[in-house]
GROMACS .gro file of C-alpha atoms in nm:
model
  268
    1UNK     CA    1  -0.035  -0.006   0.059
    2UNK     CA    2   0.039   0.327  -0.119
    3UNK     CA    3   0.223   0.516   0.252
    4UNK     CA    4   0.043   0.813   0.202
    5UNK     CA    5  -0.286   0.577   0.160
    6UNK     CA    6  -0.466   0.469   0.535
    7UNK     CA    7  -0.589   0.197   0.566
    8UNK     CA    8  -0.828   0.195   0.874
    9UNK     CA    9  -0.930  -0.168   1.131
   10UNK     CA   10  -1.218  -0.057   1.353
   11UNK     CA   11  -1.197  -0.367   1.660
   12UNK     CA   12  -1.608  -0.309   1.776
   13UNK     CA   13  -1.849  -0.265   1.583
   14UNK     CA   14  -2.105  -0.066   1.857
   15UNK     CA   15  -2.196   0.191   1.877
   16UNK     CA   16  -1.927   0.419   1.876
   17UNK     CA   17  -1.740   0.176   1.685
   18UNK     CA   18  -1.973   0.232   1.378
   19UNK     CA   19  -1.986   0.635   1.455
   20UNK     CA   20  -1.611   0.559   1.361
   21UNK     CA   21  -1.615   0.356   1.084
   22UNK     CA   22  -1.832   0.556   0.933
   23UNK     CA   23  -1.654   0.947   0.950
   24UNK     CA   24  -1.371   0.685   0.860
   25UNK     CA   25  -1.512   0.544   0.560
   26UNK     CA   26  -1.579   0.930   0.411
   27UNK     CA   27  -1.204   1.002   0.495
   28UNK     CA   28  -1.037   1.135   0.027
   29UNK     CA   29  -0.740   0.856   0.189
   30UNK     CA   30  -0.889   0.562   0.290
   31UNK     CA   31  -0.787   0.299   0.041
   32UNK     CA   32  -0.901  -0.041   0.275
   33UNK     CA   33  -1.082  -0.038   0.604
   34UNK     CA   34  -1.143  -0.363   0.794
   35UNK     CA   35  -1.433  -0.387   1.069
   36UNK     CA   36  -1.491  -0.678   1.349
   37UNK     CA   37  -1.664  -0.716   1.652
   38UNK     CA   38  -1.686  -1.058   1.861
   39UNK     CA   39  -2.074  -1.108   1.681
   40UNK     CA   40  -1.981  -1.213   1.332
   41UNK     CA   41  -2.298  -1.118   1.214
   42UNK     CA   42  -2.295  -0.742   1.355
   43UNK     CA   43  -1.949  -0.690   1.195
   44UNK     CA   44  -2.084  -0.798   0.818
   45UNK     CA   45  -2.382  -0.519   0.887
   46UNK     CA   46  -2.174  -0.269   0.986
   47UNK     CA   47  -1.891  -0.359   0.660
   48UNK     CA   48  -2.075  -0.347   0.452
   49UNK     CA   49  -2.325   0.007   0.519
   50UNK     CA   50  -1.917   0.124   0.541
   51UNK     CA   51  -1.789  -0.083   0.149
   52UNK     CA   52  -1.565  -0.261   0.375
   53UNK     CA   53  -1.367  -0.459   0.242
   54UNK     CA   54  -1.308  -0.706   0.584
   55UNK     CA   55  -1.558  -0.775   0.850
   56UNK     CA   56  -1.496  -1.037   1.053
   57UNK     CA   57  -1.536  -1.201   1.380
   58UNK     CA   58  -1.196  -1.241   1.515
   59UNK     CA   59  -1.029  -0.861   1.617
   60UNK     CA   60  -0.695  -1.010   1.573
   61UNK     CA   61  -0.774  -1.042   1.180
   62UNK     CA   62  -0.863  -0.687   1.182
   63UNK     CA   63  -0.511  -0.609   1.347
   64UNK     CA   64  -0.255  -0.791   1.196
   65UNK     CA   65  -0.417  -0.767   0.825
   66UNK     CA   66  -0.127  -0.585   0.638
   67UNK     CA   67  -0.318  -0.300   0.473
   68UNK     CA   68  -0.480  -0.142   0.790
   69UNK     CA   69  -0.203   0.107   0.848
   70UNK     CA   70  -0.405   0.244   1.191
   71UNK     CA   71  -0.668   0.107   1.491
   72UNK     CA   72  -1.000   0.195   1.583
   73UNK     CA   73  -1.016   0.013   1.949
   74UNK     CA   74  -1.352   0.081   2.022
   75UNK     CA   75  -1.476  -0.278   2.207
   76UNK     CA   76  -1.602  -0.237   2.549
   77UNK     CA   77  -1.407  -0.106   2.791
   78UNK     CA   78  -1.293  -0.414   2.962
   79UNK     CA   79  -1.137  -0.511   2.575
   80UNK     CA   80  -0.970  -0.265   2.571
   81UNK     CA   81  -0.606  -0.365   2.719
   82UNK     CA   82  -0.550  -0.633   2.454
   83UNK     CA   83  -0.651  -0.553   2.157
   84UNK     CA   84  -0.452  -0.117   2.198
   85UNK     CA   85  -0.122  -0.347   2.247
   86UNK     CA   86  -0.071  -0.576   2.031
   87UNK     CA   87  -0.221  -0.283   1.768
   88UNK     CA   88   0.131  -0.097   1.905
   89UNK     CA   89   0.347  -0.406   1.894
   90UNK     CA   90   0.276  -0.426   1.588
   91UNK     CA   91   0.349  -0.071   1.508
   92UNK     CA   92   0.056  -0.001   1.453
   93UNK     CA   93  -0.094   0.362   1.571
   94UNK     CA   94  -0.428   0.358   1.775
   95UNK     CA   95  -0.665   0.548   1.849
   96UNK     CA   96  -0.931   0.392   2.147
   97UNK     CA   97  -1.153   0.491   2.355
   98UNK     CA   98  -1.193   0.667   2.725
   99UNK     CA   99  -1.106   0.564   2.898
  100UNK     CA  100  -0.839   0.398   2.834
  101UNK     CA  101  -0.929   0.098   3.037
  102UNK     CA  102  -1.042  -0.010   3.408
  103UNK     CA  103  -0.786  -0.047   3.561
  104UNK     CA  104  -0.487   0.128   3.726
  105UNK     CA  105  -0.228  -0.218   3.582
  106UNK     CA  106  -0.339  -0.222   3.163
  107UNK     CA  107  -0.290   0.101   3.177
  108UNK     CA  108   0.060   0.074   3.298
  109UNK     CA  109   0.103  -0.219   3.087
  110UNK     CA  110  -0.065  -0.017   2.774
  111UNK     CA  111   0.134   0.290   2.756
  112UNK     CA  112   0.457   0.089   2.898
  113UNK     CA  113   0.345  -0.041   2.539
  114UNK     CA  114   0.350   0.189   2.332
  115UNK     CA  115   0.727   0.393   2.491
  116UNK     CA  116   0.911   0.110   2.460
  117UNK     CA  117   0.757   0.040   2.026
  118UNK     CA  118   0.716   0.427   2.065
  119UNK     CA  119   0.403   0.374   1.825
  120UNK     CA  120   0.133   0.701   1.886
  121UNK     CA  121  -0.116   0.609   2.108
  122UNK     CA  122  -0.450   0.876   2.134
  123UNK     CA  123  -0.713   0.910   2.357
  124UNK     CA  124  -1.082   0.970   2.220
  125UNK     CA  125  -1.168   1.235   2.472
  126UNK     CA  126  -1.369   1.451   2.222
  127UNK     CA  127  -1.530   1.711   2.399
  128UNK     CA  128  -1.180   1.870   2.338
  129UNK     CA  129  -1.256   1.951   2.033
  130UNK     CA  130  -1.612   2.137   2.049
  131UNK     CA  131  -1.563   2.497   1.886
  132UNK     CA  132  -1.648   2.605   2.281
  133UNK     CA  133  -1.370   2.447   2.480
  134UNK     CA  134  -1.112   2.534   2.149
  135UNK     CA  135  -1.204   2.955   2.182
  136UNK     CA  136  -1.139   2.870   2.600
  137UNK     CA  137  -0.869   2.740   2.501
  138UNK     CA  138  -0.732   3.003   2.292
  139UNK     CA  139  -0.819   3.212   2.566
  140UNK     CA  140  -0.541   3.016   2.838
  141UNK     CA  141  -0.319   2.997   2.557
  142UNK     CA  142  -0.330   3.385   2.536
  143UNK     CA  143  -0.314   3.464   2.823
  144UNK     CA  144  -0.625   3.626   2.946
  145UNK     CA  145  -0.711   3.470   3.223
  146UNK     CA  146  -0.382   3.520   3.372
  147UNK     CA  147  -0.256   3.232   3.638
  148UNK     CA  148  -0.532   2.957   3.690
  149UNK     CA  149  -0.604   2.982   4.034
  150UNK     CA  150  -0.878   2.699   4.038
  151UNK     CA  151  -1.249   2.533   3.849
  152UNK     CA  152  -1.572   2.399   3.842
  153UNK     CA  153  -1.651   2.179   3.636
  154UNK     CA  154  -1.938   1.938   3.671
  155UNK     CA  155  -2.165   1.665   3.398
  156UNK     CA  156  -2.575   1.507   3.471
  157UNK     CA  157  -2.762   1.293   3.293
  158UNK     CA  158  -3.069   1.110   3.326
  159UNK     CA  159  -3.039   0.788   3.503
  160UNK     CA  160  -3.158   0.622   3.177
  161UNK     CA  161  -2.797   0.703   3.038
  162UNK     CA  162  -2.607   0.584   3.313
  163UNK     CA  163  -2.840   0.248   3.337
  164UNK     CA  164  -2.725   0.246   3.016
  165UNK     CA  165  -2.406   0.233   3.039
  166UNK     CA  166  -2.385   0.017   3.329
  167UNK     CA  167  -2.549  -0.270   3.134
  168UNK     CA  168  -2.245  -0.233   2.866
  169UNK     CA  169  -2.003  -0.275   3.097
  170UNK     CA  170  -2.099  -0.346   3.482
  171UNK     CA  171  -1.725  -0.183   3.592
  172UNK     CA  172  -1.723   0.123   3.388
  173UNK     CA  173  -1.963   0.353   3.612
  174UNK     CA  174  -1.997   0.735   3.513
  175UNK     CA  175  -1.725   0.845   3.679
  176UNK     CA  176  -1.528   0.611   3.460
  177UNK     CA  177  -1.684   0.660   3.097
  178UNK     CA  178  -1.804   1.015   3.206
  179UNK     CA  179  -1.627   1.239   3.445
  180UNK     CA  180  -1.279   1.123   3.293
  181UNK     CA  181  -1.360   1.346   3.039
  182UNK     CA  182  -1.383   1.685   3.253
  183UNK     CA  183  -1.118   1.551   3.421
  184UNK     CA  184  -0.878   1.518   3.052
  185UNK     CA  185  -1.055   1.914   3.041
  186UNK     CA  186  -0.908   2.013   3.289
  187UNK     CA  187  -0.538   1.872   3.286
  188UNK     CA  188  -0.576   1.991   2.908
  189UNK     CA  189  -0.630   2.382   3.061
  190UNK     CA  190  -0.374   2.340   3.299
  191UNK     CA  191  -0.142   2.172   3.057
  192UNK     CA  192   0.199   2.164   3.172
  193UNK     CA  193   0.091   2.082   3.516
  194UNK     CA  194   0.017   1.734   3.687
  195UNK     CA  195  -0.258   1.634   3.956
  196UNK     CA  196  -0.009   1.527   4.310
  197UNK     CA  197  -0.396   1.485   4.484
  198UNK     CA  198  -0.652   1.359   4.385
  199UNK     CA  199  -0.942   1.366   4.719
  200UNK     CA  200  -1.313   1.175   4.581
  201UNK     CA  201  -1.656   1.137   4.785
  202UNK     CA  202  -1.894   0.924   4.638
  203UNK     CA  203  -2.278   0.810   4.698
  204UNK     CA  204  -2.551   0.655   4.580
  205UNK     CA  205  -2.880   0.445   4.590
  206UNK     CA  206  -3.032   0.392   4.312
  207UNK     CA  207  -2.787   0.257   4.020
  208UNK     CA  208  -2.775   0.000   4.401
  209UNK     CA  209  -3.174  -0.075   4.345
  210UNK     CA  210  -3.072  -0.165   4.029
  211UNK     CA  211  -2.791  -0.458   4.102
  212UNK     CA  212  -2.463  -0.205   4.017
  213UNK     CA  213  -2.206  -0.109   4.309
  214UNK     CA  214  -2.215   0.213   4.091
  215UNK     CA  215  -2.237   0.568   4.298
  216UNK     CA  216  -2.553   0.797   4.067
  217UNK     CA  217  -2.271   1.098   4.234
  218UNK     CA  218  -1.908   1.150   4.183
  219UNK     CA  219  -1.749   1.453   4.373
  220UNK     CA  220  -1.368   1.510   4.363
  221UNK     CA  221  -1.074   1.719   4.434
  222UNK     CA  222  -0.781   1.820   4.215
  223UNK     CA  223  -0.518   1.974   4.308
  224UNK     CA  224  -0.221   2.021   4.063
  225UNK     CA  225   0.113   2.094   4.127
  226UNK     CA  226   0.068   2.467   4.045
  227UNK     CA  227  -0.151   2.488   4.398
  228UNK     CA  228  -0.491   2.552   4.095
  229UNK     CA  229  -0.759   2.373   4.254
  230UNK     CA  230  -1.076   2.218   4.016
  231UNK     CA  231  -1.347   2.037   4.196
  232UNK     CA  232  -1.540   1.783   3.960
  233UNK     CA  233  -1.807   1.604   3.987
  234UNK     CA  234  -2.043   1.383   3.814
  235UNK     CA  235  -2.467   1.264   3.881
  236UNK     CA  236  -2.548   1.008   3.580
  237UNK     CA  237  -2.922   0.969   3.725
  238UNK     CA  238  -3.092   1.258   3.679
  239UNK     CA  239  -3.474   1.171   3.700
  240UNK     CA  240  -3.659   1.108   3.374
  241UNK     CA  241  -3.790   1.441   3.369
  242UNK     CA  242  -3.514   1.658   3.367
  243UNK     CA  243  -3.557   1.995   3.156
  244UNK     CA  244  -3.239   1.838   2.973
  245UNK     CA  245  -3.123   1.740   2.652
  246UNK     CA  246  -2.898   1.523   2.696
  247UNK     CA  247  -2.561   1.540   2.905
  248UNK     CA  248  -2.598   1.862   3.069
  249UNK     CA  249  -2.210   2.053   3.161
  250UNK     CA  250  -2.085   2.371   3.297
  251UNK     CA  251  -1.730   2.459   3.343
  252UNK     CA  252  -1.605   2.717   3.506
  253UNK     CA  253  -1.221   2.838   3.554
  254UNK     CA  254  -1.093   3.147   3.733
  255UNK     CA  255  -0.743   3.330   3.718
  256UNK     CA  256  -0.627   3.599   3.816
  257UNK     CA  257  -0.689   3.850   3.551
  258UNK     CA  258  -1.007   3.700   3.411
  259UNK     CA  259  -1.253   3.377   3.451
  260UNK     CA  260  -1.456   3.164   3.182
  261UNK     CA  261  -1.764   3.005   3.204
  262UNK     CA  262  -1.887   2.801   2.996
  263UNK     CA  263  -2.297   2.700   2.999
  264UNK     CA  264  -2.367   2.352   2.803
  265UNK     CA  265  -2.712   2.336   2.997
  266UNK     CA  266  -2.937   2.210   2.779
  267UNK     CA  267  -3.242   2.293   2.890
  268UNK     CA  268  -3.379   2.350   2.581
   0.00000   0.00000   0.00000
């Protein structure tokens, strides 16, 4: 294959894998597209819709295919590590859906292989690419806020969405599935500084009544090495009739010279 051509393997043909495969199928440099899923029929169905040259029930077949030059891992969260490591070992860049894994041990294994092989690895924290957050980052880079001292960020959604997450992967709690977006955002806004302390508390009743161990609400205080303090929280158990269209997000950043207030509550 021409080095300028793009050969993409999408591992996992669920909701996000379908989204990624559809987007990739329209890329002008695409020469080869492969999709896989443990449910072979689902993979074949997606392959037919996006015009994939290969659709299979074997993830390794996609990852190892010689015409696949980069891999998108869209499997359930608990299945991320093996596919990521397999692709990295073959020198194929990887985009993985967040979170990178469900355990620190798996995350460390993945990062160790990425560092050893020198292969590019990206985690799909797509919120960074929304226009409002791009503009916020631009203001920070330009120094409009001065030194960032503190901030707060919270995201809410109805319990139906939270239960959907837990049904797909019981260990992928709203903290791992959603709050990590805003941890990433805080780290991005405070680029160059690292978290040094995290204190978190949770409370829950609704999910536990449904048989899950996840909390309904979690709040955290994250302190960075420059002293900045971020208060980040998630509540994915809003009543069914709460007046919000989809995810409800609010983020505020406080600096010595300015303040950013990002309101994405969607109460419309």
